[in-house]
Amino acid sequence: MKKLLVVLVVLLTVGLFAVPVTLEPDVSGVSVTGTIALGQSGFDTSFNVDLSDLSIGFGESAAVAGIDLGVDLMAGTVSISHLYAENDNLALDWYNSQAFIGDYSLGWFSYMPTEVWGPLATFNLKNLGLTLATLDSTTVAAKLVVDPITVAAFADFAGYSFGDAGLEVSGEIMDLAFLAGFMTPGQYVLDLAYSATLGPVTLNPYFYIDNAGWYVGSNFEVAPISILTLSGNVEYDGAIAAYVKAVLSHNLGVLTSMWTYPAVVQFHVAPMALEVGPVSLAAEFGSGDYANWYDAYGNLVLDGDMVADPTNVSATVNVTVTPTLGLGVIADPTIALFGGYKVVGNDIAATLNVTTAIYDLVNVAFALDFFDLPAWSLVFSYSVSF
């Protein structure tokens, strides 16, 4: 966070009240990057300002207040997306666009009402654990938290004409997590989940039912020996679904295999990386396409099916070299060589990536694809964030 050097006197308007206060703005969430990229088709110069997380906070002795900004770089517009004010007793929030349910929403409800986004205001009475809210001109809601129970209710209106209403009660008591909900004219939901440990076995049975159907099942995990972990799931909703995953972890590497009912078998082997001086060597082998082995967060995702096609396997090799050059002009580079092979289609890939910095200021990245020549790139960049 970077403190602005000026102190502004602003007029903070909350509802019908206007109070002049002396505020000290704090700005955060700004990232600025300049780039020069060269490749086989030419070069490109770019300047990027990322204000997607930009916020301005105002600190004062009696309260905390501030705004979050919404920035559309393509349209060249800046809008205020969130206004907030808070002290020891109250917390007030106004959102330009927010919802009670759905991804990136306030998350007051898990199953009802329908996801609707619009101007939303909340009024939190901290001492009572009660928050009141309005959404646009259509919904009034309230949430009461009395540990360990949370009660959230809403009512929809058209003008002053009453529409749908709903209630969710959730919490956790003695390792039993529960949520019960009801919404007019007759929708209901019951979601139960329990956690238990029986010796080396961890069980997480669950049950769910609503107007559309039901299912019951359990996750489980057991470590019979220190280097072996077994986990899986069994579920029934009129038909059986199940899988068992085994992870064998040792100083020599990690073997992961999974069986999915009725007959799908997958595996992945990652031997321990070998490091000799500035050189590191890592190899992997497994079922399916190596391009599908990891998700966007770097988590292992098994692929393929050895029962359906035993030849559907892949292998990769990563060699990383970090030589100590001590040149001063450029930082010690990182040189990464990647090779991949898929048996199906006899597909081979090989790439080279080199990263360094000039005078510890300008970042340099070079990339070359040996099997897609003359595809290459050389990027010079600098980035600052606060």
GROMACS .gro file of C-alpha atoms in nm:
model
  386
    1MET     CA    1   0.000   0.000   0.000
    2LYS     CA    2   0.132   0.341  -0.088
    3LYS     CA    3   0.034   0.639   0.128
    4LEU     CA    4  -0.059   0.946  -0.071
    5LEU     CA    5   0.134   1.254   0.031
    6VAL     CA    6  -0.164   1.481   0.060
    7VAL     CA    7  -0.447   1.502   0.310
    8LEU     CA    8  -0.781   1.577   0.150
    9VAL     CA    9  -1.089   1.725   0.307
   10VAL     CA   10  -1.383   1.543   0.151
   11LEU     CA   11  -1.753   1.524   0.210
   12LEU     CA   12  -1.855   1.169   0.300
   13THR     CA   13  -2.223   1.118   0.230
   14VAL     CA   14  -2.395   0.819   0.389
   15GLY     CA   15  -2.767   0.793   0.316
   16LEU     CA   16  -2.919   1.128   0.412
   17PHE     CA   17  -2.630   1.232   0.639
   18ALA     CA   18  -2.345   1.451   0.520
   19VAL     CA   19  -2.047   1.487   0.753
   20PRO     CA   20  -1.725   1.676   0.667
   21VAL     CA   21  -1.422   1.475   0.781
   22THR     CA   22  -1.047   1.498   0.726
   23LEU     CA   23  -0.930   1.180   0.555
   24GLU     CA   24  -0.595   1.032   0.455
   25PRO     CA   25  -0.639   0.833   0.133
   26ASP     CA   26  -0.450   0.506   0.086
   27VAL     CA   27  -0.424   0.357  -0.263
   28SER     CA   28  -0.359  -0.012  -0.335
   29GLY     CA   29  -0.418  -0.272  -0.604
   30VAL     CA   30  -0.229  -0.100  -0.890
   31SER     CA   31   0.002  -0.287  -1.127
   32VAL     CA   32   0.182  -0.118  -1.418
   33THR     CA   33   0.387  -0.315  -1.673
   34GLY     CA   34   0.582  -0.201  -1.976
   35THR     CA   35   0.683  -0.461  -2.234
   36ILE     CA   36   0.882  -0.488  -2.557
   37ALA     CA   37   0.827  -0.824  -2.725
   38LEU     CA   38   1.013  -0.956  -3.029
   39GLY     CA   39   0.920  -1.267  -3.226
   40GLN     CA   40   0.936  -1.429  -3.564
   41SER     CA   41   0.662  -1.200  -3.695
   42GLY     CA   42   0.809  -0.872  -3.571
   43PHE     CA   43   0.802  -0.668  -3.253
   44ASP     CA   44   0.543  -0.507  -3.031
   45THR     CA   45   0.559  -0.238  -2.765
   46SER     CA   46   0.294  -0.237  -2.496
   47PHE     CA   47   0.202  -0.053  -2.180
   48ASN     CA   48  -0.044  -0.216  -1.944
   49VAL     CA   49  -0.211  -0.072  -1.636
   50ASP     CA   50  -0.399  -0.326  -1.427
   51LEU     CA   51  -0.646  -0.152  -1.199
   52SER     CA   52  -0.877  -0.448  -1.152
   53ASP     CA   53  -0.802  -0.456  -0.777
   54LEU     CA   54  -0.775  -0.080  -0.726
   55SER     CA   55  -0.912   0.051  -0.399
   56ILE     CA   56  -0.884   0.373  -0.201
   57GLY     CA   57  -0.920   0.366   0.176
   58PHE     CA   58  -0.964   0.659   0.410
   59GLY     CA   59  -0.827   0.630   0.763
   60GLU     CA   60  -0.946   0.847   1.051
   61SER     CA   61  -0.954   0.809   1.426
   62ALA     CA   62  -1.323   0.734   1.480
   63ALA     CA   63  -1.404   0.527   1.173
   64VAL     CA   64  -1.268   0.359   0.865
   65ALA     CA   65  -1.414   0.457   0.531
   66GLY     CA   66  -1.325   0.418   0.168
   67ILE     CA   67  -1.421   0.332  -0.187
   68ASP     CA   68  -1.330   0.062  -0.437
   69LEU     CA   69  -1.297   0.165  -0.799
   70GLY     CA   70  -1.413  -0.028  -1.104
   71VAL     CA   71  -1.195   0.039  -1.408
   72ASP     CA   72  -1.270  -0.051  -1.771
   73LEU     CA   73  -0.947   0.009  -1.960
   74MET     CA   74  -1.099  -0.072  -2.300
   75ALA     CA   75  -1.383   0.176  -2.255
   76GLY     CA   76  -1.163   0.426  -2.071
   77THR     CA   77  -1.406   0.458  -1.780
   78VAL     CA   78  -1.364   0.466  -1.403
   79SER     CA   79  -1.654   0.399  -1.169
   80ILE     CA   80  -1.698   0.364  -0.795
   81SER     CA   81  -1.793   0.002  -0.723
   82HIS     CA   82  -1.804   0.003  -0.342
   83LEU     CA   83  -1.850   0.259  -0.066
   84TYR     CA   84  -1.792   0.156   0.293
   85ALA     CA   85  -1.779   0.307   0.640
   86GLU     CA   86  -1.722   0.137   0.974
   87ASN     CA   87  -1.669   0.201   1.344
   88ASP     CA   88  -1.690  -0.012   1.658
   89ASN     CA   89  -2.069  -0.042   1.642
   90LEU     CA   90  -2.175  -0.021   1.279
   91ALA     CA   91  -2.052  -0.123   0.935
   92LEU     CA   92  -2.213   0.025   0.625
   93ASP     CA   93  -2.158  -0.096   0.268
   94TRP     CA   94  -2.301   0.017  -0.064
   95TYR     CA   95  -2.216  -0.182  -0.379
   96ASN     CA   96  -2.269  -0.069  -0.734
   97SER     CA   97  -2.334  -0.433  -0.829
   98GLN     CA   98  -2.350  -0.723  -0.585
   99ALA     CA   99  -2.562  -1.030  -0.507
  100PHE     CA  100  -2.657  -1.250  -0.212
  101ILE     CA  101  -2.568  -1.579  -0.384
  102GLY     CA  102  -2.325  -1.694  -0.653
  103ASP     CA  103  -1.955  -1.670  -0.729
  104TYR     CA  104  -1.794  -1.349  -0.597
  105SER     CA  105  -2.118  -1.255  -0.420
  106LEU     CA  106  -2.167  -1.184  -0.049
  107GLY     CA  107  -2.243  -1.554  -0.005
  108TRP     CA  108  -2.533  -1.508   0.235
  109PHE     CA  109  -2.721  -1.801   0.081
  110SER     CA  110  -2.609  -2.136  -0.059
  111TYR     CA  111  -2.914  -2.253  -0.255
  112MET     CA  112  -3.173  -1.974  -0.265
  113PRO     CA  113  -3.280  -1.719  -0.384
  114THR     CA  114  -3.211  -1.691  -0.758
  115GLU     CA  115  -2.881  -1.518  -0.833
  116VAL     CA  116  -2.957  -1.153  -0.908
  117TRP     CA  117  -2.698  -0.874  -0.929
  118GLY     CA  118  -2.767  -0.506  -0.874
  119PRO     CA  119  -2.711  -0.212  -0.638
  120LEU     CA  120  -2.690  -0.356  -0.287
  121ALA     CA  121  -2.658  -0.201   0.059
  122THR     CA  122  -2.586  -0.364   0.395
  123PHE     CA  123  -2.625  -0.229   0.749
  124ASN     CA  124  -2.434  -0.436   1.006
  125LEU     CA  125  -2.527  -0.399   1.373
  126LYS     CA  126  -2.208  -0.548   1.514
  127ASN     CA  127  -2.320  -0.579   1.875
  128LEU     CA  128  -2.624  -0.783   1.775
  129GLY     CA  129  -2.462  -0.999   1.506
  130LEU     CA  130  -2.739  -0.879   1.274
  131THR     CA  131  -2.699  -0.746   0.920
  132LEU     CA  132  -2.984  -0.594   0.719
  133ALA     CA  133  -2.965  -0.549   0.343
  134THR     CA  134  -3.154  -0.428   0.038
  135LEU     CA  135  -3.094  -0.529  -0.323
  136ASP     CA  136  -3.203  -0.284  -0.591
  137SER     CA  137  -3.575  -0.220  -0.540
  138THR     CA  138  -3.668  -0.588  -0.530
  139THR     CA  139  -3.520  -0.770  -0.228
  140VAL     CA  140  -3.489  -0.718   0.145
  141ALA     CA  141  -3.268  -0.958   0.341
  142ALA     CA  142  -3.135  -1.015   0.691
  143LYS     CA  143  -2.860  -1.233   0.837
  144LEU     CA  144  -2.827  -1.318   1.205
  145VAL     CA  145  -2.515  -1.492   1.338
  146VAL     CA  146  -2.536  -1.649   1.682
  147ASP     CA  147  -2.244  -1.888   1.703
  148PRO     CA  148  -2.263  -2.164   1.584
  149ILE     CA  149  -2.591  -2.090   1.398
  150THR     CA  150  -2.643  -1.856   1.103
  151VAL     CA  151  -2.993  -1.760   0.990
  152ALA     CA  152  -3.040  -1.581   0.659
  153ALA     CA  153  -3.380  -1.475   0.524
  154PHE     CA  154  -3.503  -1.275   0.226
  155ALA     CA  155  -3.824  -1.140   0.078
  156ASP     CA  156  -3.885  -1.017  -0.276
  157PHE     CA  157  -4.109  -0.724  -0.358
  158ALA     CA  158  -4.255  -0.553  -0.663
  159GLY     CA  159  -4.314  -0.206  -0.525
  160TYR     CA  160  -4.488  -0.295  -0.199
  161SER     CA  161  -4.641  -0.614  -0.336
  162PHE     CA  162  -4.498  -0.923  -0.168
  163GLY     CA  163  -4.334  -1.190  -0.386
  164ASP     CA  164  -4.122  -1.490  -0.292
  165ALA     CA  165  -3.956  -1.537   0.045
  166GLY     CA  166  -3.701  -1.782   0.179
  167LEU     CA  167  -3.499  -1.887   0.479
  168GLU     CA  168  -3.172  -2.077   0.528
  169VAL     CA  169  -3.046  -2.201   0.863
  170SER     CA  170  -2.689  -2.332   0.873
  171GLY     CA  171  -2.418  -2.415   1.120
  172GLU     CA  172  -2.206  -2.691   1.269
  173ILE     CA  173  -2.270  -2.876   1.595
  174MET     CA  174  -2.050  -3.160   1.720
  175ASP     CA  175  -1.885  -3.210   1.378
  176LEU     CA  176  -2.224  -3.217   1.200
  177ALA     CA  177  -2.253  -2.939   0.942
  178PHE     CA  178  -2.607  -2.869   0.832
  179LEU     CA  179  -2.811  -2.640   0.611
  180ALA     CA  180  -3.188  -2.639   0.591
  181GLY     CA  181  -3.372  -2.409   0.357
  182PHE     CA  182  -3.725  -2.329   0.246
  183MET     CA  183  -3.854  -2.091  -0.019
  184THR     CA  184  -4.209  -2.016  -0.128
  185PRO     CA  185  -4.413  -2.159  -0.289
  186GLY     CA  186  -4.274  -2.497  -0.177
  187GLN     CA  187  -3.904  -2.539  -0.246
  188TYR     CA  188  -3.690  -2.704   0.018
  189VAL     CA  189  -3.335  -2.827   0.069
  190LEU     CA  190  -3.152  -3.023   0.339
  191ASP     CA  191  -2.775  -3.062   0.325
  192LEU     CA  192  -2.592  -3.261   0.595
  193ALA     CA  193  -2.221  -3.341   0.628
  194TYR     CA  194  -2.044  -3.517   0.914
  195SER     CA  195  -1.676  -3.563   0.996
  196ALA     CA  196  -1.543  -3.852   1.205
  197THR     CA  197  -1.205  -4.008   1.274
  198LEU     CA  198  -1.188  -4.378   1.357
  199GLY     CA  199  -0.828  -4.467   1.429
  200PRO     CA  200  -0.632  -4.412   1.106
  201VAL     CA  201  -0.953  -4.366   0.903
  202THR     CA  202  -1.120  -4.029   0.838
  203LEU     CA  203  -1.482  -4.046   0.722
  204ASN     CA  204  -1.693  -3.763   0.582
  205PRO     CA  205  -2.045  -3.898   0.519
  206TYR     CA  206  -2.303  -3.663   0.367
  207PHE     CA  207  -2.668  -3.650   0.264
  208TYR     CA  208  -2.855  -3.410   0.037
  209ILE     CA  209  -3.219  -3.379  -0.066
  210ASP     CA  210  -3.427  -3.114  -0.242
  211ASN     CA  211  -3.730  -3.097  -0.469
  212ALA     CA  212  -3.533  -3.243  -0.760
  213GLY     CA  213  -3.382  -3.550  -0.592
  214TRP     CA  214  -3.138  -3.683  -0.334
  215TYR     CA  215  -2.802  -3.853  -0.287
  216VAL     CA  216  -2.601  -4.002  -0.004
  217GLY     CA  217  -2.233  -4.083   0.014
  218SER     CA  218  -1.906  -4.057   0.198
  219ASN     CA  219  -1.550  -3.945   0.140
  220PHE     CA  220  -1.278  -4.139   0.319
  221GLU     CA  221  -0.903  -4.128   0.379
  222VAL     CA  222  -0.668  -4.370   0.551
  223ALA     CA  223  -0.290  -4.391   0.586
  224PRO     CA  224  -0.212  -4.757   0.670
  225ILE     CA  225   0.161  -4.681   0.657
  226SER     CA  226   0.352  -4.355   0.661
  227ILE     CA  227   0.432  -4.357   0.289
  228LEU     CA  228   0.088  -4.465   0.163
  229THR     CA  229  -0.238  -4.270   0.162
  230LEU     CA  230  -0.566  -4.412   0.035
  231SER     CA  231  -0.861  -4.184  -0.031
  232GLY     CA  232  -1.184  -4.204  -0.221
  233ASN     CA  233  -1.557  -4.158  -0.241
  234VAL     CA  234  -1.868  -4.372  -0.261
  235GLU     CA  235  -2.201  -4.215  -0.359
  236TYR     CA  236  -2.550  -4.346  -0.432
  237ASP     CA  237  -2.841  -4.161  -0.592
  238GLY     CA  238  -3.015  -4.464  -0.742
  239ALA     CA  239  -2.687  -4.565  -0.905
  240ILE     CA  240  -2.342  -4.622  -0.758
  241ALA     CA  241  -2.046  -4.393  -0.826
  242ALA     CA  242  -1.710  -4.458  -0.660
  243TYR     CA  243  -1.337  -4.410  -0.687
  244VAL     CA  244  -1.025  -4.500  -0.487
  245LYS     CA  245  -0.698  -4.307  -0.513
  246ALA     CA  246  -0.365  -4.429  -0.379
  247VAL     CA  247  -0.063  -4.201  -0.325
  248LEU     CA  248   0.270  -4.368  -0.250
  249SER     CA  249   0.519  -4.103  -0.141
  250HIS     CA  250   0.885  -4.181  -0.078
  251ASN     CA  251   1.220  -4.012  -0.099
  252LEU     CA  252   1.253  -4.173  -0.441
  253GLY     CA  253   0.941  -4.001  -0.572
  254VAL     CA  254   0.561  -4.010  -0.578
  255LEU     CA  255   0.332  -4.266  -0.742
  256THR     CA  256  -0.035  -4.173  -0.778
  257SER     CA  257  -0.296  -4.414  -0.911
  258MET     CA  258  -0.676  -4.409  -0.921
  259TRP     CA  259  -0.951  -4.659  -0.994
  260THR     CA  260  -1.295  -4.525  -1.086
  261TYR     CA  261  -1.602  -4.749  -1.084
  262PRO     CA  262  -1.666  -4.955  -1.286
  263ALA     CA  263  -1.336  -4.984  -1.477
  264VAL     CA  264  -1.120  -4.674  -1.528
  265VAL     CA  265  -0.754  -4.690  -1.422
  266GLN     CA  266  -0.515  -4.392  -1.425
  267PHE     CA  267  -0.165  -4.332  -1.288
  268HIS     CA  268   0.115  -4.079  -1.262
  269VAL     CA  269   0.479  -4.122  -1.156
  270ALA     CA  270   0.702  -3.834  -1.050
  271PRO     CA  271   1.050  -3.954  -0.947
  272MET     CA  272   1.250  -3.738  -0.711
  273ALA     CA  273   1.415  -3.448  -0.890
  274LEU     CA  274   1.790  -3.487  -0.933
  275GLU     CA  275   2.004  -3.184  -0.851
  276VAL     CA  276   2.373  -3.160  -0.929
  277GLY     CA  277   2.524  -2.819  -0.873
  278PRO     CA  278   2.331  -2.564  -1.082
  279VAL     CA  279   2.150  -2.839  -1.279
  280SER     CA  280   1.812  -2.982  -1.183
  281LEU     CA  281   1.649  -3.275  -1.367
  282ALA     CA  282   1.284  -3.372  -1.320
  283ALA     CA  283   1.090  -3.637  -1.512
  284GLU     CA  284   0.726  -3.752  -1.509
  285PHE     CA  285   0.542  -4.046  -1.661
  286GLY     CA  286   0.174  -4.126  -1.659
  287SER     CA  287  -0.148  -4.213  -1.834
  288GLY     CA  288  -0.319  -3.971  -2.071
  289ASP     CA  289  -0.192  -3.644  -2.215
  290TYR     CA  290   0.078  -3.468  -2.011
  291ALA     CA  291  -0.081  -3.135  -2.110
  292ASN     CA  292  -0.380  -3.233  -1.891
  293TRP     CA  293  -0.186  -3.347  -1.584
  294TYR     CA  294  -0.214  -3.020  -1.392
  295ASP     CA  295  -0.493  -2.768  -1.346
  296ALA     CA  296  -0.454  -2.390  -1.348
  297TYR     CA  297  -0.343  -2.399  -0.982
  298GLY     CA  298  -0.071  -2.659  -1.031
  299ASN     CA  299  -0.269  -2.946  -0.875
  300LEU     CA  300  -0.221  -3.293  -1.023
  301VAL     CA  301  -0.513  -3.412  -1.237
  302LEU     CA  302  -0.498  -3.773  -1.356
  303ASP     CA  303  -0.582  -3.829  -1.722
  304GLY     CA  304  -0.643  -4.112  -1.966
  305ASP     CA  305  -0.768  -4.467  -1.905
  306MET     CA  306  -0.532  -4.762  -1.910
  307VAL     CA  307  -0.821  -5.008  -1.942
  308ALA     CA  308  -0.966  -4.842  -2.251
  309ASP     CA  309  -0.627  -4.775  -2.414
  310PRO     CA  310  -0.304  -4.903  -2.252
  311THR     CA  311  -0.095  -4.706  -2.506
  312ASN     CA  312  -0.237  -4.370  -2.397
  313VAL     CA  313   0.066  -4.264  -2.192
  314SER     CA  314   0.298  -3.963  -2.185
  315ALA     CA  315   0.638  -3.866  -2.048
  316THR     CA  316   0.806  -3.533  -1.978
  317VAL     CA  317   1.155  -3.415  -1.886
  318ASN     CA  318   1.245  -3.077  -1.739
  319VAL     CA  319   1.608  -2.966  -1.717
  320THR     CA  320   1.677  -2.640  -1.534
  321VAL     CA  321   2.018  -2.476  -1.521
  322THR     CA  322   2.095  -2.175  -1.300
  323PRO     CA  323   2.460  -2.094  -1.368
  324THR     CA  324   2.649  -1.844  -1.153
  325LEU     CA  325   2.797  -1.595  -1.398
  326GLY     CA  326   2.864  -1.294  -1.175
  327LEU     CA  327   2.857  -1.057  -1.470
  328GLY     CA  328   2.679  -0.771  -1.297
  329VAL     CA  329   2.526  -0.644  -1.621
  330ILE     CA  330   2.282  -0.933  -1.632
  331ALA     CA  331   2.155  -1.138  -1.341
  332ASP     CA  332   2.238  -1.507  -1.325
  333PRO     CA  333   1.998  -1.659  -1.581
  334THR     CA  334   1.758  -1.948  -1.542
  335ILE     CA  335   1.770  -2.182  -1.843
  336ALA     CA  336   1.483  -2.429  -1.871
  337LEU     CA  337   1.461  -2.710  -2.128
  338PHE     CA  338   1.137  -2.905  -2.160
  339GLY     CA  339   1.072  -3.222  -2.353
  340GLY     CA  340   0.742  -3.408  -2.384
  341TYR     CA  341   0.635  -3.727  -2.561
  342LYS     CA  342   0.288  -3.878  -2.615
  343VAL     CA  343   0.274  -4.235  -2.744
  344VAL     CA  344  -0.066  -4.177  -2.904
  345GLY     CA  345   0.008  -3.988  -3.223
  346ASN     CA  346   0.384  -4.017  -3.166
  347ASP     CA  347   0.378  -3.651  -3.061
  348ILE     CA  348   0.705  -3.484  -2.953
  349ALA     CA  349   0.753  -3.138  -2.801
  350ALA     CA  350   1.068  -2.950  -2.696
  351THR     CA  351   1.103  -2.591  -2.576
  352LEU     CA  352   1.370  -2.361  -2.436
  353ASN     CA  353   1.303  -2.074  -2.193
  354VAL     CA  354   1.567  -1.835  -2.060
  355THR     CA  355   1.494  -1.563  -1.802
  356THR     CA  356   1.726  -1.300  -1.656
  357ALA     CA  357   1.740  -0.927  -1.578
  358ILE     CA  358   1.957  -0.642  -1.702
  359TYR     CA  359   2.111  -0.442  -1.416
  360ASP     CA  360   1.846  -0.594  -1.188
  361LEU     CA  361   1.591  -0.365  -1.353
  362VAL     CA  362   1.472  -0.485  -1.694
  363ASN     CA  363   1.330  -0.838  -1.698
  364VAL     CA  364   1.429  -1.044  -2.003
  365ALA     CA  365   1.258  -1.363  -2.121
  366PHE     CA  366   1.352  -1.567  -2.428
  367ALA     CA  367   1.142  -1.860  -2.555
  368LEU     CA  368   1.199  -2.104  -2.843
  369ASP     CA  369   0.987  -2.397  -2.963
  370PHE     CA  370   1.217  -2.645  -3.138
  371PHE     CA  371   0.931  -2.823  -3.314
  372ASP     CA  372   0.755  -2.507  -3.427
  373LEU     CA  373   1.043  -2.316  -3.583
  374PRO     CA  374   1.084  -2.035  -3.646
  375ALA     CA  375   0.855  -1.964  -3.346
  376TRP     CA  376   1.049  -1.765  -3.088
  377SER     CA  377   1.006  -1.462  -2.864
  378LEU     CA  378   1.225  -1.217  -2.674
  379VAL     CA  379   1.049  -1.000  -2.417
  380PHE     CA  380   1.185  -0.701  -2.223
  381SER     CA  381   0.964  -0.582  -1.942
  382TYR     CA  382   0.939  -0.390  -1.618
  383SER     CA  383   0.654  -0.404  -1.369
  384VAL     CA  384   0.568  -0.216  -1.053
  385SER     CA  385   0.282  -0.284  -0.813
  386PHE     CA  386   0.153  -0.115  -0.502
   0.00000   0.00000   0.00000
